[in-house]
mmCIF file of C-alpha atoms in Angstrom:
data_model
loop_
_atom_site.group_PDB
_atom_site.id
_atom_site.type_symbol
_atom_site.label_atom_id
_atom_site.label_comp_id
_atom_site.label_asym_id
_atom_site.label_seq_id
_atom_site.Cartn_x
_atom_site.Cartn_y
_atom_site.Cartn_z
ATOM 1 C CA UNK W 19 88.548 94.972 104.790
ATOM 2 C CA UNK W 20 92.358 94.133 104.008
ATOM 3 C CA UNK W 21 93.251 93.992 107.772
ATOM 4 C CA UNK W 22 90.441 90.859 107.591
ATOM 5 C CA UNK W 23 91.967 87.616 109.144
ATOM 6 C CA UNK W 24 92.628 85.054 106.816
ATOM 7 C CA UNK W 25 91.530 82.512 109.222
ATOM 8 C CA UNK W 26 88.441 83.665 109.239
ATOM 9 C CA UNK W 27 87.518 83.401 105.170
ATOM 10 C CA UNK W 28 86.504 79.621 105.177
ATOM 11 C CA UNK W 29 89.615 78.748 103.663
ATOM 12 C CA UNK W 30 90.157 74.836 103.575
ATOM 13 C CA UNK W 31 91.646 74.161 107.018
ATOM 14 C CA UNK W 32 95.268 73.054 104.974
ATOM 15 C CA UNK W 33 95.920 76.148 102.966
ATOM 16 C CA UNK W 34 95.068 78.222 105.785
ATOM 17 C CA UNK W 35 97.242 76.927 108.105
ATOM 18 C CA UNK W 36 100.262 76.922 105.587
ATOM 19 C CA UNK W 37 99.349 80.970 105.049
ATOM 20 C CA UNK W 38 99.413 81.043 108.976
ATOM 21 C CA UNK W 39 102.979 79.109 109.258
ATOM 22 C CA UNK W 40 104.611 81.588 106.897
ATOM 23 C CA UNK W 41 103.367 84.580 108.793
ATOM 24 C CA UNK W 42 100.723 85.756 106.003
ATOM 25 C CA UNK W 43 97.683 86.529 108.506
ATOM 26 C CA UNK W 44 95.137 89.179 106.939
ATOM 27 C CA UNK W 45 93.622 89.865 103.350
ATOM 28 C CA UNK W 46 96.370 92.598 103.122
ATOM 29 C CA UNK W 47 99.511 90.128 103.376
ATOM 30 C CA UNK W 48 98.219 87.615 101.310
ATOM 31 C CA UNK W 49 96.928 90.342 98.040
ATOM 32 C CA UNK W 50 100.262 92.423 98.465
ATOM 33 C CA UNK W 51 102.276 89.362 96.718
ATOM 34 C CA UNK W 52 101.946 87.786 93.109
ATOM 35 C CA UNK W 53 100.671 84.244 92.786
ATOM 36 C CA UNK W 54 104.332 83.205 91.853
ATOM 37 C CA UNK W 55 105.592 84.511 94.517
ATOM 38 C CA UNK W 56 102.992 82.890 96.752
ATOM 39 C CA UNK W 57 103.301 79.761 95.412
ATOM 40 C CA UNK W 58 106.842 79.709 95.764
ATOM 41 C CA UNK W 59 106.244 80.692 99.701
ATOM 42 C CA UNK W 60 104.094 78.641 100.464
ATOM 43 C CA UNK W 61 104.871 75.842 98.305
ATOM 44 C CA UNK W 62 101.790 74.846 97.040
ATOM 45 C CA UNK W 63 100.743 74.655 93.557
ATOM 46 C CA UNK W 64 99.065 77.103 91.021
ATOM 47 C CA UNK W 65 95.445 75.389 91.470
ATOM 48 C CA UNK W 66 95.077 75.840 95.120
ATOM 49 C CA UNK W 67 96.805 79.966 95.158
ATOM 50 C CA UNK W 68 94.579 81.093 92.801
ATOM 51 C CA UNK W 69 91.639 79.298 94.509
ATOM 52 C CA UNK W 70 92.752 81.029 97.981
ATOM 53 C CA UNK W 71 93.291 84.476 96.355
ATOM 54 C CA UNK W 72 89.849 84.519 95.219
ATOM 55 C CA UNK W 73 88.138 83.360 98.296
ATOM 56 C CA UNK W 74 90.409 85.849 99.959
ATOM 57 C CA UNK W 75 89.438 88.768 97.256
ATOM 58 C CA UNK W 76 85.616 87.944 97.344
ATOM 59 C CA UNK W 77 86.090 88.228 100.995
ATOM 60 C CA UNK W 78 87.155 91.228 101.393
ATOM 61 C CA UNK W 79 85.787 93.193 97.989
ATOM 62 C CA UNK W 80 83.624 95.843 99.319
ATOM 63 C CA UNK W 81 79.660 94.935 99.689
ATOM 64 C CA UNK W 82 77.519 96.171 96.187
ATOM 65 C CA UNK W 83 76.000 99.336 96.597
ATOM 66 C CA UNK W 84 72.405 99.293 96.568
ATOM 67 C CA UNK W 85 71.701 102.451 94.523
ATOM 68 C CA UNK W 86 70.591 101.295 90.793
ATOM 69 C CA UNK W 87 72.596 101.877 88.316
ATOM 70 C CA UNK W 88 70.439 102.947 85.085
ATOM 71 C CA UNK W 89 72.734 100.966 82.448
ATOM 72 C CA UNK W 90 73.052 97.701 83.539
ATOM 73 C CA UNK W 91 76.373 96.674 81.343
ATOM 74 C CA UNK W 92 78.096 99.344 83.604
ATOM 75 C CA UNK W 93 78.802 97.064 86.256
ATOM 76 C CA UNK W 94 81.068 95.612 83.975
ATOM 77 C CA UNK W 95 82.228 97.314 80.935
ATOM 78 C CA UNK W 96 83.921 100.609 80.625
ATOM 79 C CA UNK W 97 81.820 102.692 77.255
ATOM 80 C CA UNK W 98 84.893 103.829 74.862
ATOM 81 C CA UNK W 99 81.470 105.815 73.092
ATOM 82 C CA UNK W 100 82.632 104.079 70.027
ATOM 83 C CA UNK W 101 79.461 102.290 68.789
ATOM 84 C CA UNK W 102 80.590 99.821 66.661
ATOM 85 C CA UNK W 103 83.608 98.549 69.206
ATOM 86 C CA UNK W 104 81.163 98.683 72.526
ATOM 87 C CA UNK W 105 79.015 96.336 70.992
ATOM 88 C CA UNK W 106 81.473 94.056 69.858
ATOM 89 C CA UNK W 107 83.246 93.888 73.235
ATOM 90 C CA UNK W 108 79.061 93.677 74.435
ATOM 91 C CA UNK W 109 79.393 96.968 76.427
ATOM 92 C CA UNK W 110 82.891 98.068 76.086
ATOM 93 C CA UNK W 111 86.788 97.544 78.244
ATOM 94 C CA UNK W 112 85.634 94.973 80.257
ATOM 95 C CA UNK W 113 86.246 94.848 84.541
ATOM 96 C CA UNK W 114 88.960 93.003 85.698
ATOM 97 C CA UNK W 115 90.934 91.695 82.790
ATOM 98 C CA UNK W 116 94.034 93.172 80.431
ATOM 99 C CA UNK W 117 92.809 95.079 77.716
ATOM 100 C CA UNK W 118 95.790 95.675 75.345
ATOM 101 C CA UNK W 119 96.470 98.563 72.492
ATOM 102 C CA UNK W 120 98.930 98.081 70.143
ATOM 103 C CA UNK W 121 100.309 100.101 67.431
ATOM 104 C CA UNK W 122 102.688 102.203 65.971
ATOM 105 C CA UNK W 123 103.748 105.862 67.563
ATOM 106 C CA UNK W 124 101.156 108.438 66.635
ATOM 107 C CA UNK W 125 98.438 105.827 65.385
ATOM 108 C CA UNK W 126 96.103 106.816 68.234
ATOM 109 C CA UNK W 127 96.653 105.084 71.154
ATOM 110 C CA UNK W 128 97.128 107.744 74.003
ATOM 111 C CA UNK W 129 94.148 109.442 72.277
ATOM 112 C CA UNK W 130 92.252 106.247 72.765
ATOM 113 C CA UNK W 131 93.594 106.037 76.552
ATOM 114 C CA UNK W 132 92.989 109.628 77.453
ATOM 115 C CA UNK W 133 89.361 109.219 76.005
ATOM 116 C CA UNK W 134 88.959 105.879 78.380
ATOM 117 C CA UNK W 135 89.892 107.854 81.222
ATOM 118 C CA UNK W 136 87.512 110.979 80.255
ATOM 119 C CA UNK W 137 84.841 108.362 79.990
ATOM 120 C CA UNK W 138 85.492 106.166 83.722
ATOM 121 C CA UNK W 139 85.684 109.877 85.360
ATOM 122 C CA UNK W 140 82.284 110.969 83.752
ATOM 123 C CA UNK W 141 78.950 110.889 85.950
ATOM 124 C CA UNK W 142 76.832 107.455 85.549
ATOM 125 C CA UNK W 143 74.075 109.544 83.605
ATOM 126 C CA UNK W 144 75.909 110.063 80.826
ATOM 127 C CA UNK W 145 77.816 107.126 79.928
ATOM 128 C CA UNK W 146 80.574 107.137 82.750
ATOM 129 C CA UNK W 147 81.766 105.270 85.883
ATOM 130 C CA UNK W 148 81.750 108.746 88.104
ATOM 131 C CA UNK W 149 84.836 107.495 89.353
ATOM 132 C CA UNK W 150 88.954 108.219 89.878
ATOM 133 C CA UNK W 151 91.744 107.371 87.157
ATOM 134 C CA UNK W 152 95.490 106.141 87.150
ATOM 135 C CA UNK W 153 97.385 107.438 84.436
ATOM 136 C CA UNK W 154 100.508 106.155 84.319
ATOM 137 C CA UNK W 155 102.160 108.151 81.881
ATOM 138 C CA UNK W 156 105.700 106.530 80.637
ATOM 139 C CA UNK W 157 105.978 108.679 77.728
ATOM 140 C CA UNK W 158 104.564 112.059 78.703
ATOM 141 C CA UNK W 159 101.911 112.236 76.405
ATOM 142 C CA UNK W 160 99.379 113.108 78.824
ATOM 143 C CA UNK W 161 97.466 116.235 78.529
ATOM 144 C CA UNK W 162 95.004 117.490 80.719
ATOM 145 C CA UNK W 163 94.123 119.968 78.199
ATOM 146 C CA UNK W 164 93.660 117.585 75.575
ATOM 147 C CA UNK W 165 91.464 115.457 77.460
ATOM 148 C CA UNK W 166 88.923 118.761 78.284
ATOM 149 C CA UNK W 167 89.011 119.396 74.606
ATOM 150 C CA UNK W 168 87.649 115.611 74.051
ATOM 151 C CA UNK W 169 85.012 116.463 76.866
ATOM 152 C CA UNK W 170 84.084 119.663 75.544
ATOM 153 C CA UNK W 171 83.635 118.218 72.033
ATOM 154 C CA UNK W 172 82.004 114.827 72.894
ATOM 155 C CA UNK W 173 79.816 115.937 75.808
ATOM 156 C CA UNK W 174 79.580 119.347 74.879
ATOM 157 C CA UNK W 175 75.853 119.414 77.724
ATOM 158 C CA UNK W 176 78.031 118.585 80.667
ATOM 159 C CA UNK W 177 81.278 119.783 80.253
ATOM 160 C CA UNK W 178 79.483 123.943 79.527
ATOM 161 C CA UNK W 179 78.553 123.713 83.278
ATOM 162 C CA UNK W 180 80.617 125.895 85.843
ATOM 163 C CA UNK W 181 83.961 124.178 87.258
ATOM 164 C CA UNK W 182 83.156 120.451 85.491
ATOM 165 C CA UNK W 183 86.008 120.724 83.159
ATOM 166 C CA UNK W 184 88.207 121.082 85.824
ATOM 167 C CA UNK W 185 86.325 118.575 88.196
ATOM 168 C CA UNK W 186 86.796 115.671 85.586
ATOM 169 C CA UNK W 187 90.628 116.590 85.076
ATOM 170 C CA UNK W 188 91.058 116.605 88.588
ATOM 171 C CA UNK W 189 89.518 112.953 88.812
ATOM 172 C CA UNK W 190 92.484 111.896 86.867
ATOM 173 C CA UNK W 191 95.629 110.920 88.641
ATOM 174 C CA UNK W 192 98.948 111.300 86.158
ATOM 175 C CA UNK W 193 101.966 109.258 87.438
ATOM 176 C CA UNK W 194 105.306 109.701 85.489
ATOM 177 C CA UNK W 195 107.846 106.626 86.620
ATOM 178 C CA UNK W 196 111.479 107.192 86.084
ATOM 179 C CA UNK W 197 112.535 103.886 85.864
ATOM 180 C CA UNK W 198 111.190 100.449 85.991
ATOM 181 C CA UNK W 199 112.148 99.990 89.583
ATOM 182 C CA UNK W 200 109.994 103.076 90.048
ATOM 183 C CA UNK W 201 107.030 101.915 88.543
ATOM 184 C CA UNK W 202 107.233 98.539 90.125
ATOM 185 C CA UNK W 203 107.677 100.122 93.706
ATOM 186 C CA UNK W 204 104.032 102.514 92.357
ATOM 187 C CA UNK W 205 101.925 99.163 91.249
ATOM 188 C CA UNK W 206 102.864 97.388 94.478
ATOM 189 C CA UNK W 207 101.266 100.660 96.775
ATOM 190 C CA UNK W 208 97.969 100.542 94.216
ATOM 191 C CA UNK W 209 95.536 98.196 95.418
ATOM 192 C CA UNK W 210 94.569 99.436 98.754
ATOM 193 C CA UNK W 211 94.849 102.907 97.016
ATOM 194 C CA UNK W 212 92.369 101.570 93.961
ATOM 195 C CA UNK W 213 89.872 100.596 96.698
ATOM 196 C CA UNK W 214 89.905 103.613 98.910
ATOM 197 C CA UNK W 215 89.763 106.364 96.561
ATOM 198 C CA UNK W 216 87.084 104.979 94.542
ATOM 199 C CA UNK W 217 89.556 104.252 91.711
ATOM 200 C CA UNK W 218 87.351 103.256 88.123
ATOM 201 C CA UNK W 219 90.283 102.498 85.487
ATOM 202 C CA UNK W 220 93.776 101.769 85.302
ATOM 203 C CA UNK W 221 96.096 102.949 82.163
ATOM 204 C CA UNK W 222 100.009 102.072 82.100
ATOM 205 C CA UNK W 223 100.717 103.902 78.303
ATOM 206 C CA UNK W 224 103.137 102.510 77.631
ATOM 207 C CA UNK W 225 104.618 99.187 78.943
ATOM 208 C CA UNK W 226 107.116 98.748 76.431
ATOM 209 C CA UNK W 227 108.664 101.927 77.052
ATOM 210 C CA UNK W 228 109.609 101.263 80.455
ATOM 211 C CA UNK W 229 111.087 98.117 79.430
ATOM 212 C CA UNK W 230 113.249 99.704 76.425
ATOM 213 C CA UNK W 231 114.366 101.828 79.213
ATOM 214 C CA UNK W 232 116.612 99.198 81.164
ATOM 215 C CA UNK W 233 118.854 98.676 78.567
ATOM 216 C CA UNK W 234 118.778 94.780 78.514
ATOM 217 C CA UNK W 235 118.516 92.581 76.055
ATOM 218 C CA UNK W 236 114.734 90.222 75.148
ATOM 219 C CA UNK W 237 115.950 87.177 77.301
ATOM 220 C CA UNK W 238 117.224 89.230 80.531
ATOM 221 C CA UNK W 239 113.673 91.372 80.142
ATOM 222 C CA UNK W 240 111.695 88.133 80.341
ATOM 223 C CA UNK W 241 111.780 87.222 84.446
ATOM 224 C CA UNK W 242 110.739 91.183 84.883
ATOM 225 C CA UNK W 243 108.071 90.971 82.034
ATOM 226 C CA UNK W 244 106.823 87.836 83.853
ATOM 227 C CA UNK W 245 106.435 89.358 87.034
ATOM 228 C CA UNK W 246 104.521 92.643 86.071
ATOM 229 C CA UNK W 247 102.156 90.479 83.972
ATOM 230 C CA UNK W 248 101.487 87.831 87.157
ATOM 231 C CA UNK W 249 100.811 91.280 89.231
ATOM 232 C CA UNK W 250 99.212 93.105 86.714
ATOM 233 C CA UNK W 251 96.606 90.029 86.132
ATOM 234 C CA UNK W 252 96.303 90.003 89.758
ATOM 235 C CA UNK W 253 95.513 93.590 90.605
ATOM 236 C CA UNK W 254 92.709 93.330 87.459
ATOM 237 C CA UNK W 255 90.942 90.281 89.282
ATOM 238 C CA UNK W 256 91.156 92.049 92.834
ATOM 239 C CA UNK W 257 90.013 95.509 92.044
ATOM 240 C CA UNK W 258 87.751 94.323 89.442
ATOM 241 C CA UNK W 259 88.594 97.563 87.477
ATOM 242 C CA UNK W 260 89.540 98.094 83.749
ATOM 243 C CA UNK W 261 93.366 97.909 83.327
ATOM 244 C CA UNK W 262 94.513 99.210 79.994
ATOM 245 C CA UNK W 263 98.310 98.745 78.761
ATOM 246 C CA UNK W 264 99.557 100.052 75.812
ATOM 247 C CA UNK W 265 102.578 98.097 73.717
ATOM 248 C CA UNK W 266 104.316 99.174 70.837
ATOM 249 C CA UNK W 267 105.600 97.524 67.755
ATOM 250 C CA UNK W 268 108.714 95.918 65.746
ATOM 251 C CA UNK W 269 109.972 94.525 62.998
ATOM 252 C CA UNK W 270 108.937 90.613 62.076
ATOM 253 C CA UNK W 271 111.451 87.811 61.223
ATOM 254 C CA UNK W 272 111.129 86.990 57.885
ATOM 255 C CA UNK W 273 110.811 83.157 59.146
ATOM 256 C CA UNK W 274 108.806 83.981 62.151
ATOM 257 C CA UNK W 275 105.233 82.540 62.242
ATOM 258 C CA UNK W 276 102.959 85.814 62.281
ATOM 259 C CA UNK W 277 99.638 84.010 64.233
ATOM 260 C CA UNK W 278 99.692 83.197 68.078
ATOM 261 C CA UNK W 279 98.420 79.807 69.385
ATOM 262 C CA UNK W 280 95.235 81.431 70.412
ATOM 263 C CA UNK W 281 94.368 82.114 66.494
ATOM 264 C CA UNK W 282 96.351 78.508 65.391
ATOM 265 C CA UNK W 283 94.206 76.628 63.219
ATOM 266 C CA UNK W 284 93.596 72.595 63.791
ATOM 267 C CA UNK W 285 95.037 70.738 61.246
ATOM 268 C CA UNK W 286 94.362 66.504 62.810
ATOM 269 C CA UNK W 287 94.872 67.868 66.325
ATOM 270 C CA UNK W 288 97.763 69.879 66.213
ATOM 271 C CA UNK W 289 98.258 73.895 65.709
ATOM 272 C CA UNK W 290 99.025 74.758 62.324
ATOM 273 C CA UNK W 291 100.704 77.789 62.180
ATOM 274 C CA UNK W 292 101.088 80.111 58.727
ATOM 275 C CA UNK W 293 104.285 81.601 58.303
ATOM 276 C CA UNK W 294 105.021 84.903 56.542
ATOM 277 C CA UNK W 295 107.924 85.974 53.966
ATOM 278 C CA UNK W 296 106.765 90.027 54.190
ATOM 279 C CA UNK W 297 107.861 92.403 56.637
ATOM 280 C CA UNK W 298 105.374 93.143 58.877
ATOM 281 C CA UNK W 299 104.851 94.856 62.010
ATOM 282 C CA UNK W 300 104.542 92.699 65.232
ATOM 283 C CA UNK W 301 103.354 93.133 69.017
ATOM 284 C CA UNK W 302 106.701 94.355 70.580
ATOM 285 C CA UNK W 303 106.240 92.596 74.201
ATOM 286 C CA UNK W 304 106.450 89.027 72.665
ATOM 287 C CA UNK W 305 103.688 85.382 73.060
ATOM 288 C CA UNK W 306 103.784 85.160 76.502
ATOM 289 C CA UNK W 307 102.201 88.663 77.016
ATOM 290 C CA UNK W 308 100.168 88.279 74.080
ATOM 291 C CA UNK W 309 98.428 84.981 76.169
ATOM 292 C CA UNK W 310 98.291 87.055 79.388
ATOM 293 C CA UNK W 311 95.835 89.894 77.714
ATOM 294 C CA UNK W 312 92.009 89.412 77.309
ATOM 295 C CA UNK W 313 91.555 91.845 74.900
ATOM 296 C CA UNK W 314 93.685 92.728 72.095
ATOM 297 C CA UNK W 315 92.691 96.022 69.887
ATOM 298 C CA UNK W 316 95.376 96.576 67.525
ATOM 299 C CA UNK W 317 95.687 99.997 66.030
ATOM 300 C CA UNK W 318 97.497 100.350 61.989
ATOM 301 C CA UNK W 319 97.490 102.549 59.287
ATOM 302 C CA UNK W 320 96.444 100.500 55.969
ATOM 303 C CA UNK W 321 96.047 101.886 52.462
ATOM 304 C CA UNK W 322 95.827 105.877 53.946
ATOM 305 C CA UNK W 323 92.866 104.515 56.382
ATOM 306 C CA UNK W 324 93.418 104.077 60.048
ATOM 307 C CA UNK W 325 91.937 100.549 61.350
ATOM 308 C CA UNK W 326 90.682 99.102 64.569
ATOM 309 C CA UNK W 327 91.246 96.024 65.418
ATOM 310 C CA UNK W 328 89.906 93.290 67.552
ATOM 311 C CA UNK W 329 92.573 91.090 67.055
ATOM 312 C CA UNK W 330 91.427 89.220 70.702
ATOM 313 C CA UNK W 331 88.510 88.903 72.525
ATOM 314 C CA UNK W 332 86.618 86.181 73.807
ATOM 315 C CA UNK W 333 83.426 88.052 72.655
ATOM 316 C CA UNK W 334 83.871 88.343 69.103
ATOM 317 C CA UNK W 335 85.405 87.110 65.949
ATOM 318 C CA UNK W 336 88.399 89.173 64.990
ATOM 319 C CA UNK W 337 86.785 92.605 63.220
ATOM 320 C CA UNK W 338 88.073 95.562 62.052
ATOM 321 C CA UNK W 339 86.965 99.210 62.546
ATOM 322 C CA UNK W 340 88.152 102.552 60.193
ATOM 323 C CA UNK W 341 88.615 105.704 62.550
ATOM 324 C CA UNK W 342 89.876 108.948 62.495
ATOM 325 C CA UNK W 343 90.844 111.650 65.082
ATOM 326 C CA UNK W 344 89.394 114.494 65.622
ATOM 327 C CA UNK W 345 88.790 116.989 67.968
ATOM 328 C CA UNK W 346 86.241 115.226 70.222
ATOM 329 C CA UNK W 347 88.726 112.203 69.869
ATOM 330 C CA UNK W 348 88.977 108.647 68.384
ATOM 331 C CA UNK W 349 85.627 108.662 65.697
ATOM 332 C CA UNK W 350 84.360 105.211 63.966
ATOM 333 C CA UNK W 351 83.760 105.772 60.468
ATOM 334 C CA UNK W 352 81.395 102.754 60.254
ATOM 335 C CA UNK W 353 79.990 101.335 62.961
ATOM 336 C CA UNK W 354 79.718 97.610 60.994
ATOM 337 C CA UNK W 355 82.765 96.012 61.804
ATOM 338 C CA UNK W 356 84.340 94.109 58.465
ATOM 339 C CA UNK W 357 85.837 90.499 59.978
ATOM 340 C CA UNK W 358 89.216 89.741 59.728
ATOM 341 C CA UNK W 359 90.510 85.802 58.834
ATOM 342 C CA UNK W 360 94.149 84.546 58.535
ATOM 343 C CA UNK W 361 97.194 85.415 59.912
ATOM 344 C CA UNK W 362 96.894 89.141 59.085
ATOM 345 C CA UNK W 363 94.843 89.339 62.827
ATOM 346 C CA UNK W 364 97.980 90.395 64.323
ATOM 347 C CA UNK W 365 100.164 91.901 61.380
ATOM 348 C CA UNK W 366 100.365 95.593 61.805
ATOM 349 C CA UNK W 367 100.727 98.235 58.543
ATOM 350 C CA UNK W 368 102.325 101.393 59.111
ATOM 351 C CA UNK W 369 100.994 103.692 56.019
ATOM 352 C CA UNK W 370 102.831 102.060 53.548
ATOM 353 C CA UNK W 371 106.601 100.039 53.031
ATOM 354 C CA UNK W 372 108.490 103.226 53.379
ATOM 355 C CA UNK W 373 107.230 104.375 56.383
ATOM 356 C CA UNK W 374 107.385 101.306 58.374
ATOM 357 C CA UNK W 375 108.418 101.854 61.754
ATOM 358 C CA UNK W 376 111.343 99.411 62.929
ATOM 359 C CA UNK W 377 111.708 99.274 66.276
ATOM 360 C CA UNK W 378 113.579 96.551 67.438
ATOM 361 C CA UNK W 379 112.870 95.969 70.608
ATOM 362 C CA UNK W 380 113.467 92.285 71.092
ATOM 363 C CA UNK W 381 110.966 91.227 74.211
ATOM 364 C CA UNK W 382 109.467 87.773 72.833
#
């Protein structure tokens, strides 16, 4: 399918001789680049690249399989088995879009991740996508053992029988990038590996990490930020997978405005925006990622309790979830989510004043 001549997708005669002139021929050529970088090619705006790309993806995406599938909101939501959050998001992580987790080190997050990839790995008849995982593990917080202990706990039916434990670990493919460079060089060799080896979900834990990791300052980060996010957008619309990136936290200005246009209110037409004089906790990776996710679950520690939130979707009003961890995992305490109004949505408490993390890593 990616060797498929572009010339042959009932592209509009134009764009597909400009893709021709510039030596971009099949499916493969065209997918391997970001839409910045193909608009800058080929000179042509935003509009008419993203029109082509899909034409080109649609063309070349793999015919359905005809075998029924017995949960119908499979075929485009990844279950987290949390309840209360699945039907919020109406099903769960939804197929090719960013889904974001944010939150302070040791709220939850990787515990959250490794149960998303326990669940995309799991057979179809009980809640999974009987598929292959990419764990790209910045960190090294990974653990195979961890994750049987989540399987053995939560799907205690399946995970008994001889050598499944070790099948669904197996079904989970751990990448540790040294660098940025590194990881860039991995993402670019993913899509023709996400379609051939059956590939169900996508988790980079955690972005910010490999960013802290080059040593620059927020500004210099910003063209590299904006590339992964044009690819990373990409790759979600082409494989039509979950991707999952987690992003850590820092401190907030004292004069900077704590909502994002997306949660602005309209005050005669224009975005009002509230402004804070506390010390908060913010998103670490800065607005311009914030607009690039779908789905935003933000993950704080609040008066003792540990909190859920939706802070994003285009599903649901902003609600909020308590949860602890335990052996089988991430666990909802309630599964009626309590909704969330003002600019608190995207504030994130850490326990209490004294424990606030501050990590200033400066990428907005």
């Amino acid at each position: 399918m990616s060797n498929k001549l572009i010339g042959e997708m009932g592209l509009h005669t134009k764009i597909s001789n400009i893709f021709a002139a510039r030596n971009i021929i099949t499916a493969k050529d065209a997918l391997s680049m970001t839409e910045f970088e193909l608009m800058e090619l080929l000179d042509v705006g935003m509009k008419e690249i993203r029109l082509a790309i899909a034409l080109i993806s649609e063309a070349t995406s793999p015919p359905c399989q005809s075998k029924k599938v017995e949960n119908e909101h499979l075929l485009g939501h990844l279950p987290t088995h949390l309840k209360g959050l699945d039907e919020t998001l109406c099903g769960g992580i939804p197929f090719g879009v960013l889904t974001e987790l944010v939150g302070p080190p040791g709220i939850g997050k990787s515990q959250f991740c490794m149960k998303l990839a326990l669940s995309a790995s799991f057979p179809v008849a009980y809640g999974g996508l009987d598929g292959r995982v990419i764990y790209i593990d910045v960190e090294s917080k990974f653990s195979s053992r961890r994750v049987i202990e989540m399987g053995l706990k939560s799907f205690p039916e399946v995970f008994h029988l001889k050598g499944m434990a070790q099948e669904m670990a197996g079904r989970i493919l751990v990448l540790r990038p040294t660098s940025l460079a590194n990881f860039t060089e991995s993402i670019q060799e993913l899509k023709d590996s996400i379609l051939q080896n059956q590939v169900k979900l996508l988790v980079i834990d955690s972005m910010t990490a490999l960013l802290s990791g080059e040593n620059k300052q927020g500004a210099q980060r910003q063209p590299q930020l904006g590339w992964h996010i044009s690819f990373l957008k990409s790759l979600a619309e082409f494989s039509r997978i979950p991707i999952v990136v987690t992003n850590q936290v820092r401190s907030q200005n004292r004069d900077e405005t704590s909502q994002y246009s997306f949660q602005a209110r309209l005050k005669d037409g224009f975005q009002e925006h509230t402004k804070t004089y506390d010390s908060h906790l913010v998103a670490a990776l800065g607005i311009n990622w914030a607009h690039a996710v779908t789905i935003r679950l933000v993950l704080e520690a609040k008066s003792g309790q540990r909190i859920i939130k939706v802070a994003k979707s285009p599903m649901s009003p902003p609600l909020a979830f308590p949860f602890h961890i335990t052996s089988a995992g991430i666990s909802l305490l309630s599964d009626n989510g309590t909704e969330l109004k003002g600019p608190g949505i995207n504030t994130i408490h850490a326990r209490g004043h004294s424990d606030m993390i501050n990590f200033h890593a400066d990428c907005s």
